[in-house]
Coordinates of C-alpha atoms and ligand atoms in Angstrom, one line a residue:
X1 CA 39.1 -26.5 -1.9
X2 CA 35.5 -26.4 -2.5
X3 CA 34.7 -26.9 1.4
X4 CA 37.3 -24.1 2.3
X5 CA 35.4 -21.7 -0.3
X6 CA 32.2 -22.6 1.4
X7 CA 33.2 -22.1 4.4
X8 CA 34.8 -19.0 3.6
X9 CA 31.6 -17.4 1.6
X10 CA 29.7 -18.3 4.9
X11 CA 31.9 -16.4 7.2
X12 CA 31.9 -13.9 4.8
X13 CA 27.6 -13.6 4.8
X14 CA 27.8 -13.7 8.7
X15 CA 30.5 -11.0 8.5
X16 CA 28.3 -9.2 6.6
X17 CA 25.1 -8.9 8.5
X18 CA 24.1 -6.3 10.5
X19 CA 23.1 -6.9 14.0
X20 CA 20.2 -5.7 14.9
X21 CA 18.3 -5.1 17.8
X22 CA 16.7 -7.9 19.4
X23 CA 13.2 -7.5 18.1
X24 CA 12.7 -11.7 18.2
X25 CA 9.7 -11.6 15.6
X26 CA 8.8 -14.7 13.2
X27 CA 7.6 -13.7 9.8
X28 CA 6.6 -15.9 6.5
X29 CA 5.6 -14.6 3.0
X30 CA 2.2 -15.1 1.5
X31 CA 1.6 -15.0 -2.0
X32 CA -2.7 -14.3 -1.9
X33 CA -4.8 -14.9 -4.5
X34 CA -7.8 -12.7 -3.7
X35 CA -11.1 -13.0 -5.2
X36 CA -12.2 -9.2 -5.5
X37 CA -15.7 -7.9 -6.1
X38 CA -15.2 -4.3 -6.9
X39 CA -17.2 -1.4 -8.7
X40 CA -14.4 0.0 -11.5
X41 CA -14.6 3.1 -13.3
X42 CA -14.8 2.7 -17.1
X43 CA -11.9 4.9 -19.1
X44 CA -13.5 7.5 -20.9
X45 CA -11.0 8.8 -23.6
X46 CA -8.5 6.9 -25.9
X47 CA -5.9 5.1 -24.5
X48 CA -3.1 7.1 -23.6
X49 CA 0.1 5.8 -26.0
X50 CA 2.8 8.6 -25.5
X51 CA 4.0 10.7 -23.0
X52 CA 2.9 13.6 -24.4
X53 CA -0.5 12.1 -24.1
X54 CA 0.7 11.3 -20.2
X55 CA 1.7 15.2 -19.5
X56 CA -1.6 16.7 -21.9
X57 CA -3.4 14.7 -19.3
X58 CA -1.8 16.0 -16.0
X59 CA -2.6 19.2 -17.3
X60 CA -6.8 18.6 -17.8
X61 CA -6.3 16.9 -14.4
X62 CA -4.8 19.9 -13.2
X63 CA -7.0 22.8 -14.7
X64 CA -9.0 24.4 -12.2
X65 CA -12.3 23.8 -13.3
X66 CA -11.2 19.6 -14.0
X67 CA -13.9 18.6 -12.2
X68 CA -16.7 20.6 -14.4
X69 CA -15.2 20.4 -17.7
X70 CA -12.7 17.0 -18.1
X71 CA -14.4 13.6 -17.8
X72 CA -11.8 11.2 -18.6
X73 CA -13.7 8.4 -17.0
X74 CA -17.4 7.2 -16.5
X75 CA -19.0 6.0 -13.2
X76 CA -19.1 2.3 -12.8
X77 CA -23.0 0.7 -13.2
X78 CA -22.3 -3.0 -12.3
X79 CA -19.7 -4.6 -9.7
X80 CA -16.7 -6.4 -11.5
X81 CA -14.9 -9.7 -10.3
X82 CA -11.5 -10.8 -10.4
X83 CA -9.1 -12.5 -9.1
X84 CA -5.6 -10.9 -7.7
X85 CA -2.8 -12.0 -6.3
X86 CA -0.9 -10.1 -3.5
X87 CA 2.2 -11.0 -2.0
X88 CA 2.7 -9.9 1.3
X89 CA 4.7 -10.5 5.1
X90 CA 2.9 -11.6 8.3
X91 CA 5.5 -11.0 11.3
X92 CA 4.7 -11.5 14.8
X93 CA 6.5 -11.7 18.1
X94 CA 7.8 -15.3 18.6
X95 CA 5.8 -15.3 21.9
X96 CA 2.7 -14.5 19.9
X97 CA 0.7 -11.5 19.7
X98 CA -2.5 -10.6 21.6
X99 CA -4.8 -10.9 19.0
X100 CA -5.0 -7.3 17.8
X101 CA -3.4 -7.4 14.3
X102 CA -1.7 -4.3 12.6
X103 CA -2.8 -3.9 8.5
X104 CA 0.0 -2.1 6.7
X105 CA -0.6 -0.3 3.3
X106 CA 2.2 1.7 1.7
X107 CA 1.7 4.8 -0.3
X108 CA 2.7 5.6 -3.8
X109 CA 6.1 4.9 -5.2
X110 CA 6.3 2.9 -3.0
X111 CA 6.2 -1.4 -2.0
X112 CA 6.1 -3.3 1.0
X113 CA 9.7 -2.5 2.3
X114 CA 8.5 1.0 3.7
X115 CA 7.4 -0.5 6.3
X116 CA 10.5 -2.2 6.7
X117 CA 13.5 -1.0 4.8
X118 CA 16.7 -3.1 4.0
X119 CA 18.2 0.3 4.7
X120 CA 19.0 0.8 8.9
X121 CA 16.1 -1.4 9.5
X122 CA 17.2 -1.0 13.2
X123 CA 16.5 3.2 13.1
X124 CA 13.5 2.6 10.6
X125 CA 11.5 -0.4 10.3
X126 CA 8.1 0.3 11.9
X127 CA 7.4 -3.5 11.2
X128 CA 10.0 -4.2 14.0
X129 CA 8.8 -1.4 16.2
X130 CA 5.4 -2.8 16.4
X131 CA 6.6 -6.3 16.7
X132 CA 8.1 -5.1 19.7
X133 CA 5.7 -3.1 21.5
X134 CA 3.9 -7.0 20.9
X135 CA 1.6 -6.3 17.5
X136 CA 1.7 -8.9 14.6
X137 CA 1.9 -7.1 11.7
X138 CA 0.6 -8.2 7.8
X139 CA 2.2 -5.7 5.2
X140 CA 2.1 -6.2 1.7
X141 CA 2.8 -5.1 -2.1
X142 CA 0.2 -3.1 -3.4
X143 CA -1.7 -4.5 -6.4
X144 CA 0.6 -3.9 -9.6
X145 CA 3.2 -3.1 -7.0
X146 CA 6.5 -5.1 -6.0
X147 CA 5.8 -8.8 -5.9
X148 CA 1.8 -8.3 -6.3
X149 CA 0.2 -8.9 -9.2
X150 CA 1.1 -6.6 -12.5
X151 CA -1.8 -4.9 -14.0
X152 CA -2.5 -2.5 -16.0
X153 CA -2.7 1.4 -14.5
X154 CA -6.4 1.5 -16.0
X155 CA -7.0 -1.5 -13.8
X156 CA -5.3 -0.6 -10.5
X157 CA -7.9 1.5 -9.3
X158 CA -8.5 3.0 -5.5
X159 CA -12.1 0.5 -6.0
X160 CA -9.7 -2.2 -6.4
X161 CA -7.2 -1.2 -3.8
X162 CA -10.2 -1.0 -1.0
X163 CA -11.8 -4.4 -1.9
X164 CA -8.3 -6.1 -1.4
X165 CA -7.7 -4.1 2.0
X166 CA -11.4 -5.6 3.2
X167 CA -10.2 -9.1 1.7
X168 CA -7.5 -8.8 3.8
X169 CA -8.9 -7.7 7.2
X170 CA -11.2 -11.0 6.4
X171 CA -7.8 -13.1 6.1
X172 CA -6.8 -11.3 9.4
X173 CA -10.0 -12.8 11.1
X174 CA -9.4 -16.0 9.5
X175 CA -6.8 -18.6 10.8
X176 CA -5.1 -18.4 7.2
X177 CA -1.8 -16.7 9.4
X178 CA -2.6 -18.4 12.7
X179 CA -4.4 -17.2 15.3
X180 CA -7.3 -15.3 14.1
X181 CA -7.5 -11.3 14.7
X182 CA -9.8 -10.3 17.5
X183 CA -8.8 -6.9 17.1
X184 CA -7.4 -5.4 13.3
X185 CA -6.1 -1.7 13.2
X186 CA -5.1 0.1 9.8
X187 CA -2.3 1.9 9.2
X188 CA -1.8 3.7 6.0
X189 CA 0.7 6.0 4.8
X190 CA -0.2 8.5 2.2
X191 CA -2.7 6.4 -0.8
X192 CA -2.4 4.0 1.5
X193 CA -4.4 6.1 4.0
X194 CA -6.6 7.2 1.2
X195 CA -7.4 3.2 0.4
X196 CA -7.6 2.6 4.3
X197 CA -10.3 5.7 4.8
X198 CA -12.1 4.1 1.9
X199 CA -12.4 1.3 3.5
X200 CA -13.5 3.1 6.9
X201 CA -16.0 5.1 4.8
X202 CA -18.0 2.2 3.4
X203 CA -17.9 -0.5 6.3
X204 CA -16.3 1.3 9.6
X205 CA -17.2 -2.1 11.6
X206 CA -14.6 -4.0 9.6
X207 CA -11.9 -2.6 12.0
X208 CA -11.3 -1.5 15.0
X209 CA -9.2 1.0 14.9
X210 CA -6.8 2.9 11.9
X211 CA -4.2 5.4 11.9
X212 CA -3.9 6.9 8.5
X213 CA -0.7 8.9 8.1
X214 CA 0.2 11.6 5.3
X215 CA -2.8 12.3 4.1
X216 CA -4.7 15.4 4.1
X217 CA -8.3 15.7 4.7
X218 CA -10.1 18.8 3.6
X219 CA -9.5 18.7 -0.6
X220 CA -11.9 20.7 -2.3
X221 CA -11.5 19.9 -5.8
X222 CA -9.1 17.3 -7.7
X223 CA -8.0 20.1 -9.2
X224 CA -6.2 21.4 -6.3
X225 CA -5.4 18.0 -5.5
X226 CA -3.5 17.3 -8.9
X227 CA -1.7 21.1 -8.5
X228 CA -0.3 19.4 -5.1
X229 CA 2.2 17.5 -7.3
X230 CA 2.1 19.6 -10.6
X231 CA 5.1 22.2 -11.3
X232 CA 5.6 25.8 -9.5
X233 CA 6.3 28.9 -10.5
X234 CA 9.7 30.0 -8.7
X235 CA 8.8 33.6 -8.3
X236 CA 5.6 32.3 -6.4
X237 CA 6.9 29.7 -4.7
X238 CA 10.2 32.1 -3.1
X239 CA 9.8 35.6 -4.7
X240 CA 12.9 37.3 -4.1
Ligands
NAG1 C1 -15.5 -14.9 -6.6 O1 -16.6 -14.3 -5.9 C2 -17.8 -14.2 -6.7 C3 -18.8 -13.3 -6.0 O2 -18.8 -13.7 -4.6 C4 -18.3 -15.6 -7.0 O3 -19.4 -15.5 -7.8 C5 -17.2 -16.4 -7.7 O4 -17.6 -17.7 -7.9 C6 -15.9 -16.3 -7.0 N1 -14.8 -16.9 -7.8 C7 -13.9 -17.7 -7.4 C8 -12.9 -18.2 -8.4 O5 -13.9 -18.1 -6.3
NAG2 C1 -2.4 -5.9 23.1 O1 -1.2 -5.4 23.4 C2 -1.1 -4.0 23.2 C3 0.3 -3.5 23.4 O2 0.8 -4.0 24.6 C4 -2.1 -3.3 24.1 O3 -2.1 -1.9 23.9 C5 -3.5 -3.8 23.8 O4 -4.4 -3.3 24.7 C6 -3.5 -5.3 23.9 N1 -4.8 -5.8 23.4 C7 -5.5 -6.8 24.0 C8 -6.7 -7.2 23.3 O5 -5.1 -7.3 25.0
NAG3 C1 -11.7 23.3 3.9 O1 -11.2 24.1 2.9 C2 -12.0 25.2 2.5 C3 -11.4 25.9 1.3 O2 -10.0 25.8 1.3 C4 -12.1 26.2 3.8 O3 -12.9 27.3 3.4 C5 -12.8 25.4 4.9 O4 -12.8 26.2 6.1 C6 -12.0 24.1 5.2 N1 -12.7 23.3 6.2 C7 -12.1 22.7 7.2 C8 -13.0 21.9 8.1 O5 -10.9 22.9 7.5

């Protein structure tokens, strides 16, 4: 009885799975603890508690003249060390990559699955399209994200995010997943483009090359940035 129900679950997972395309990849989990060096803004007001606090802040953030007249945090003076842990996936074609090394970061809301989705991984996982077209690929859960490290919002910042992005690229060129890098592109969606171009901003010769996606270049003020996801007037948005 117990073998038949065995057997029987068994047939029913195979039954089950989805066949996909033959991307023939090999991938393995990392759980990373990086030792970051970063320099962190200091929080300038009182903690926020409620969510009135949360939606009183949106709106400073969003006021036009935010940047002159709301200073919820200080500049950082001395670099801060910690260590964080990030989980992450290296996949690479079962015959072995070339050395040139993709480095995914997801945007906001999101974890490491937009780069590969449980969801018609066949139609949308880009991990499986680059594995194909022959790039190993390391995505991972952002700090405070998915199976990364929790920490506190007032920790997570973009400071943070960058450092473990160069930490990373330094794995890359390690042989921590193999082969070492010769070659390490970004690619960022969204925040995840905003960390990336940090990263290009303050050492471009860590990489060699990046494709930032969904992100937008020529922000003139947080203020405007902020109004990009704060509420719209319907009459202005589709006057009648
Ligand atoms: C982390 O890095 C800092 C700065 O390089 C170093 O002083 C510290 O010993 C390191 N900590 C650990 C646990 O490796
Ligand atoms: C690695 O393979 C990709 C995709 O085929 C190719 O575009 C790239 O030039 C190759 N890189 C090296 C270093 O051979
Ligand atoms: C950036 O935006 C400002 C204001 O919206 C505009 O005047 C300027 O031409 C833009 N610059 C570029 C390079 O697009």
């Amino acid at each position: 009885m117990h073998r038949f129900l065995l057997s029987t679950l068994c047939l029913a997972a195979l039954a089950r799975s989805t066949p996909l395309p033959q991307v023939k990849k090999s991938c393995q989990r990392y759980t990373l603890p990086l030792n970051i060096t970063s320099l962190n803004l200091k929080w300038a007001l009182e903690p926020l508690e409620t969510n009135e606090g949360a939606a009183a802040y949106n709106t400073q953030t969003g006021r036009r003249d935010a940047q002159s007249v709301f200073h919820p945090v200080t500049l950082p003076t001395t670099p801060e060390t910690a260590i964080y842990t990030i989980s992450g996936t290296f996949c690479q074609p079962t015959s072995g990559g070339n050395g040139t090394v993709l480095l995914a970061t997801h945007g906001g809301g999101y974890d490491r699955s937009y780069w590969h989705p449980s969801i018609q991984p066949e139609s949308y996982s880009f991990v499986d399209y680059a594995v194909a077209q022959g790039y190993p690929i390391f995505y991972y859960d952002r700090l405070g994200l998915g199976q990364s490290e929790m920490v506190s919002g007032y920790v997570a910042q973009s400071s943070i995010h960058a450092s473990i992005i160069k930490e990373l690229i330094k794995l890359l060129r390690s042989d921590k997943f193999g082969s070492p890098a010769s070659k390490v592109a970004l690619i960022g969606h969204s925040m995840g483009s905003a960390y990336s171009n940090s990263v290009l901003n303050s050492d471009p010769g860590l990489v060699d090359a990046a494709i930032l996606t969904g992100i937008a270049y020529n922000i003139t003020s947080k203020g405007i940035a902020d109004q990009a996801k704060q509420s719209r007037l319907a009459k202005l948005q589709n006057p009648l």
